[in-house]
Amino acid sequence: MVNKLPKICLWVLFGISVIFALMFALGGSETVVLHGDEFSEPTYTNMLLYWTYFLAILAVAITLVVSLFSYAKLFKKNSKRAIAILAILVVFALIFVISWAIASPEKINIIGYEGTDNVGNWARYSEMCLYVCYVLAIGAVLAIAGSSIYKAIKK
């Protein structure tokens, strides 16, 4: 039964997703007025969005729980390797924290955009993402170059 439970859950979630997708696609639409303009919005948009949020949160939760269990299993088996993995995770967390700290909350000037999502924490979040991308890209290039040099020296 334990081996069949994931398949049963998968098919139940898939079936619910298909039903919600069909309701969204075939359920009609309603007129929505936004800033003086009329738009046609499918009737079941919110339901589909909430279902998508639920599935995303469920996937993240399951991934975290399985990762924690496998990490605990690894820690019992090979504590040195487990501590090395933990050190890598700490370095990644530091990259994110430092990127957030040096990011600016000042308004980002975007041509043609007059909204409020380009100032404060959203501006800081955008800049943090850019800094993280820069650091990870540089790290990837250094890792590729370093492994090539290491292989050349090893021969």
PDB file of C-alpha atoms in Angstrom:
ATOM      1  CA  MET A   1       0.000   0.000   0.000  1.00  0.00           C
ATOM      2  CA  VAL A   2       2.870   2.391   0.767  1.00  0.00           C
ATOM      3  CA  ASN A   3       4.170   2.012  -2.789  1.00  0.00           C
ATOM      4  CA  LYS A   4       0.715   2.634  -4.284  1.00  0.00           C
ATOM      5  CA  LEU A   5      -0.095   5.731  -2.193  1.00  0.00           C
ATOM      6  CA  PRO A   6       2.051   8.190  -4.213  1.00  0.00           C
ATOM      7  CA  LYS A   7       0.506   6.971  -7.478  1.00  0.00           C
ATOM      8  CA  ILE A   8      -3.004   7.303  -6.051  1.00  0.00           C
ATOM      9  CA  CYS A   9      -2.242  10.832  -4.818  1.00  0.00           C
ATOM     10  CA  LEU A  10      -0.734  11.742  -8.186  1.00  0.00           C
ATOM     11  CA  TRP A  11      -3.798  10.583 -10.101  1.00  0.00           C
ATOM     12  CA  VAL A  12      -6.204  12.293  -7.679  1.00  0.00           C
ATOM     13  CA  LEU A  13      -4.326  15.599  -7.981  1.00  0.00           C
ATOM     14  CA  PHE A  14      -4.134  15.181 -11.752  1.00  0.00           C
ATOM     15  CA  GLY A  15      -7.872  14.482 -11.970  1.00  0.00           C
ATOM     16  CA  ILE A  16      -8.735  17.535  -9.865  1.00  0.00           C
ATOM     17  CA  SER A  17      -6.391  19.640 -12.009  1.00  0.00           C
ATOM     18  CA  VAL A  18      -8.060  18.451 -15.218  1.00  0.00           C
ATOM     19  CA  ILE A  19     -11.521  19.219 -13.804  1.00  0.00           C
ATOM     20  CA  PHE A  20     -10.426  22.717 -12.712  1.00  0.00           C
ATOM     21  CA  ALA A  21      -8.754  23.361 -16.082  1.00  0.00           C
ATOM     22  CA  LEU A  22     -11.932  22.325 -17.909  1.00  0.00           C
ATOM     23  CA  MET A  23     -14.052  24.520 -15.640  1.00  0.00           C
ATOM     24  CA  PHE A  24     -11.697  27.423 -16.363  1.00  0.00           C
ATOM     25  CA  ALA A  25     -11.713  26.850 -20.126  1.00  0.00           C
ATOM     26  CA  LEU A  26     -15.402  26.007 -20.566  1.00  0.00           C
ATOM     27  CA  GLY A  27     -17.033  27.799 -17.628  1.00  0.00           C
ATOM     28  CA  GLY A  28     -17.820  31.029 -19.412  1.00  0.00           C
ATOM     29  CA  SER A  29     -16.607  34.498 -18.627  1.00  0.00           C
ATOM     30  CA  GLU A  30     -17.670  37.711 -17.007  1.00  0.00           C
ATOM     31  CA  THR A  31     -16.943  41.330 -17.871  1.00  0.00           C
ATOM     32  CA  VAL A  32     -14.520  43.107 -15.558  1.00  0.00           C
ATOM     33  CA  VAL A  33     -13.952  46.874 -15.578  1.00  0.00           C
ATOM     34  CA  LEU A  34     -10.382  47.919 -14.806  1.00  0.00           C
ATOM     35  CA  HIS A  35      -9.277  51.561 -15.077  1.00  0.00           C
ATOM     36  CA  GLY A  36     -12.285  52.325 -17.225  1.00  0.00           C
ATOM     37  CA  ASP A  37     -11.612  49.512 -19.700  1.00  0.00           C
ATOM     38  CA  GLU A  38     -13.752  46.388 -19.983  1.00  0.00           C
ATOM     39  CA  PHE A  39     -12.103  42.987 -20.073  1.00  0.00           C
ATOM     40  CA  SER A  40     -13.465  39.483 -20.391  1.00  0.00           C
ATOM     41  CA  GLU A  41     -12.277  37.270 -17.520  1.00  0.00           C
ATOM     42  CA  PRO A  42     -12.976  33.539 -17.237  1.00  0.00           C
ATOM     43  CA  THR A  43     -15.400  32.823 -14.392  1.00  0.00           C
ATOM     44  CA  TYR A  44     -13.192  30.302 -12.601  1.00  0.00           C
ATOM     45  CA  THR A  45      -9.896  32.240 -12.740  1.00  0.00           C
ATOM     46  CA  ASN A  46      -9.534  32.606  -8.969  1.00  0.00           C
ATOM     47  CA  MET A  47     -10.313  28.942  -8.354  1.00  0.00           C
ATOM     48  CA  LEU A  48      -7.614  27.873 -10.820  1.00  0.00           C
ATOM     49  CA  LEU A  49      -5.094  30.313  -9.324  1.00  0.00           C
ATOM     50  CA  TYR A  50      -5.762  29.091  -5.783  1.00  0.00           C
ATOM     51  CA  TRP A  51      -5.401  25.477  -6.927  1.00  0.00           C
ATOM     52  CA  THR A  52      -2.091  26.361  -8.572  1.00  0.00           C
ATOM     53  CA  TYR A  53      -0.886  28.039  -5.357  1.00  0.00           C
ATOM     54  CA  PHE A  54      -1.907  24.955  -3.386  1.00  0.00           C
ATOM     55  CA  LEU A  55       0.000  22.642  -5.732  1.00  0.00           C
ATOM     56  CA  ALA A  56       3.101  24.839  -5.631  1.00  0.00           C
ATOM     57  CA  ILE A  57       3.066  25.012  -1.813  1.00  0.00           C
ATOM     58  CA  LEU A  58       2.471  21.256  -1.608  1.00  0.00           C
ATOM     59  CA  ALA A  59       5.421  20.579  -3.929  1.00  0.00           C
ATOM     60  CA  VAL A  60       7.724  22.825  -1.905  1.00  0.00           C
ATOM     61  CA  ALA A  61       6.595  21.275   1.399  1.00  0.00           C
ATOM     62  CA  ILE A  62       7.077  17.710   0.161  1.00  0.00           C
ATOM     63  CA  THR A  63      10.484  18.599  -1.284  1.00  0.00           C
ATOM     64  CA  LEU A  64      11.608  20.137   2.015  1.00  0.00           C
ATOM     65  CA  VAL A  65      10.378  17.203   4.110  1.00  0.00           C
ATOM     66  CA  VAL A  66      12.002  14.605   1.835  1.00  0.00           C
ATOM     67  CA  SER A  67      15.218  16.646   1.739  1.00  0.00           C
ATOM     68  CA  LEU A  68      15.341  16.870   5.528  1.00  0.00           C
ATOM     69  CA  PHE A  69      14.809  13.135   5.927  1.00  0.00           C
ATOM     70  CA  SER A  70      17.468  12.296   3.339  1.00  0.00           C
ATOM     71  CA  TYR A  71      19.856  14.797   4.972  1.00  0.00           C
ATOM     72  CA  ALA A  72      19.290  13.189   8.386  1.00  0.00           C
ATOM     73  CA  LYS A  73      19.935   9.783   6.826  1.00  0.00           C
ATOM     74  CA  LEU A  74      23.142  11.089   5.214  1.00  0.00           C
ATOM     75  CA  PHE A  75      24.236  12.664   8.510  1.00  0.00           C
ATOM     76  CA  LYS A  76      23.974   9.274  10.233  1.00  0.00           C
ATOM     77  CA  LYS A  77      25.850   7.574   7.416  1.00  0.00           C
ATOM     78  CA  ASN A  78      28.554  10.170   6.593  1.00  0.00           C
ATOM     79  CA  SER A  79      28.615  13.174   8.922  1.00  0.00           C
ATOM     80  CA  LYS A  80      31.630  14.786   7.213  1.00  0.00           C
ATOM     81  CA  ARG A  81      29.809  14.981   3.870  1.00  0.00           C
ATOM     82  CA  ALA A  82      26.641  16.197   5.563  1.00  0.00           C
ATOM     83  CA  ILE A  83      28.522  19.059   7.215  1.00  0.00           C
ATOM     84  CA  ALA A  84      30.066  19.982   3.843  1.00  0.00           C
ATOM     85  CA  ILE A  85      26.574  20.150   2.315  1.00  0.00           C
ATOM     86  CA  LEU A  86      25.394  22.291   5.226  1.00  0.00           C
ATOM     87  CA  ALA A  87      28.347  24.648   4.678  1.00  0.00           C
ATOM     88  CA  ILE A  88      27.353  25.043   1.016  1.00  0.00           C
ATOM     89  CA  LEU A  89      23.784  25.882   2.037  1.00  0.00           C
ATOM     90  CA  VAL A  90      25.072  28.466   4.517  1.00  0.00           C
ATOM     91  CA  VAL A  91      27.186  30.073   1.767  1.00  0.00           C
ATOM     92  CA  PHE A  92      24.120  30.267  -0.497  1.00  0.00           C
ATOM     93  CA  ALA A  93      22.077  31.806   2.323  1.00  0.00           C
ATOM     94  CA  LEU A  94      24.849  34.349   2.911  1.00  0.00           C
ATOM     95  CA  ILE A  95      24.859  35.257  -0.777  1.00  0.00           C
ATOM     96  CA  PHE A  96      21.133  36.013  -0.574  1.00  0.00           C
ATOM     97  CA  VAL A  97      21.396  37.939   2.721  1.00  0.00           C
ATOM     98  CA  ILE A  98      24.361  40.043   1.564  1.00  0.00           C
ATOM     99  CA  SER A  99      22.676  40.711  -1.800  1.00  0.00           C
ATOM    100  CA  TRP A 100      19.544  41.898   0.016  1.00  0.00           C
ATOM    101  CA  ALA A 101      21.618  44.098   2.338  1.00  0.00           C
ATOM    102  CA  ILE A 102      23.474  45.888  -0.468  1.00  0.00           C
ATOM    103  CA  ALA A 103      20.405  46.252  -2.698  1.00  0.00           C
ATOM    104  CA  SER A 104      18.806  49.679  -2.855  1.00  0.00           C
ATOM    105  CA  PRO A 105      15.122  50.343  -2.105  1.00  0.00           C
ATOM    106  CA  GLU A 106      15.169  53.468  -4.291  1.00  0.00           C
ATOM    107  CA  LYS A 107      12.784  53.754  -7.227  1.00  0.00           C
ATOM    108  CA  ILE A 108      13.810  51.951 -10.403  1.00  0.00           C
ATOM    109  CA  ASN A 109      13.072  54.120 -13.439  1.00  0.00           C
ATOM    110  CA  ILE A 110      11.310  51.973 -16.005  1.00  0.00           C
ATOM    111  CA  ILE A 111      10.283  53.664 -19.236  1.00  0.00           C
ATOM    112  CA  GLY A 112       6.501  53.595 -19.619  1.00  0.00           C
ATOM    113  CA  TYR A 113       5.785  52.223 -16.132  1.00  0.00           C
ATOM    114  CA  GLU A 114       4.028  54.427 -13.592  1.00  0.00           C
ATOM    115  CA  GLY A 115       3.096  51.837 -10.939  1.00  0.00           C
ATOM    116  CA  THR A 116       4.362  51.397  -7.404  1.00  0.00           C
ATOM    117  CA  ASP A 117       5.979  47.956  -7.747  1.00  0.00           C
ATOM    118  CA  ASN A 118       9.387  49.422  -8.614  1.00  0.00           C
ATOM    119  CA  VAL A 119      10.118  51.046  -5.251  1.00  0.00           C
ATOM    120  CA  GLY A 120      10.836  49.866  -1.704  1.00  0.00           C
ATOM    121  CA  ASN A 121      11.140  46.144  -1.032  1.00  0.00           C
ATOM    122  CA  TRP A 122      10.176  45.209  -4.612  1.00  0.00           C
ATOM    123  CA  ALA A 123      13.034  47.313  -5.962  1.00  0.00           C
ATOM    124  CA  ARG A 124      15.344  45.781  -3.379  1.00  0.00           C
ATOM    125  CA  TYR A 125      14.124  42.258  -4.283  1.00  0.00           C
ATOM    126  CA  SER A 126      14.757  42.899  -8.000  1.00  0.00           C
ATOM    127  CA  GLU A 127      18.248  44.160  -7.318  1.00  0.00           C
ATOM    128  CA  MET A 128      18.939  41.248  -4.959  1.00  0.00           C
ATOM    129  CA  CYS A 129      17.959  38.786  -7.713  1.00  0.00           C
ATOM    130  CA  LEU A 130      20.364  40.503 -10.117  1.00  0.00           C
ATOM    131  CA  TYR A 131      23.230  40.367  -7.602  1.00  0.00           C
ATOM    132  CA  VAL A 132      22.562  36.685  -6.904  1.00  0.00           C
ATOM    133  CA  CYS A 133      22.562  35.949 -10.646  1.00  0.00           C
ATOM    134  CA  TYR A 134      25.874  37.794 -11.042  1.00  0.00           C
ATOM    135  CA  VAL A 135      27.497  35.913  -8.159  1.00  0.00           C
ATOM    136  CA  LEU A 136      26.228  32.516  -9.334  1.00  0.00           C
ATOM    137  CA  ALA A 137      27.275  33.179 -12.945  1.00  0.00           C
ATOM    138  CA  ILE A 138      30.762  34.207 -11.846  1.00  0.00           C
ATOM    139  CA  GLY A 139      30.904  31.147  -9.585  1.00  0.00           C
ATOM    140  CA  ALA A 140      29.901  28.873 -12.477  1.00  0.00           C
ATOM    141  CA  VAL A 141      32.571  30.349 -14.761  1.00  0.00           C
ATOM    142  CA  LEU A 142      35.217  30.003 -12.034  1.00  0.00           C
ATOM    143  CA  ALA A 143      34.151  26.398 -11.335  1.00  0.00           C
ATOM    144  CA  ILE A 144      34.379  25.479 -15.030  1.00  0.00           C
ATOM    145  CA  ALA A 145      37.757  27.174 -15.407  1.00  0.00           C
ATOM    146  CA  GLY A 146      39.020  25.675 -12.147  1.00  0.00           C
ATOM    147  CA  SER A 147      37.984  22.146 -13.064  1.00  0.00           C
ATOM    148  CA  SER A 148      39.615  22.491 -16.488  1.00  0.00           C
ATOM    149  CA  ILE A 149      42.849  23.679 -14.914  1.00  0.00           C
ATOM    150  CA  TYR A 150      42.661  20.915 -12.298  1.00  0.00           C
ATOM    151  CA  LYS A 151      42.195  18.243 -14.993  1.00  0.00           C
ATOM    152  CA  ALA A 152      45.127  19.645 -17.003  1.00  0.00           C
ATOM    153  CA  ILE A 153      47.399  19.631 -13.960  1.00  0.00           C
ATOM    154  CA  LYS A 154      46.264  16.173 -12.841  1.00  0.00           C
ATOM    155  CA  LYS A 155      47.295  14.588 -16.177  1.00  0.00           C
TER     156      LYS A 155
END
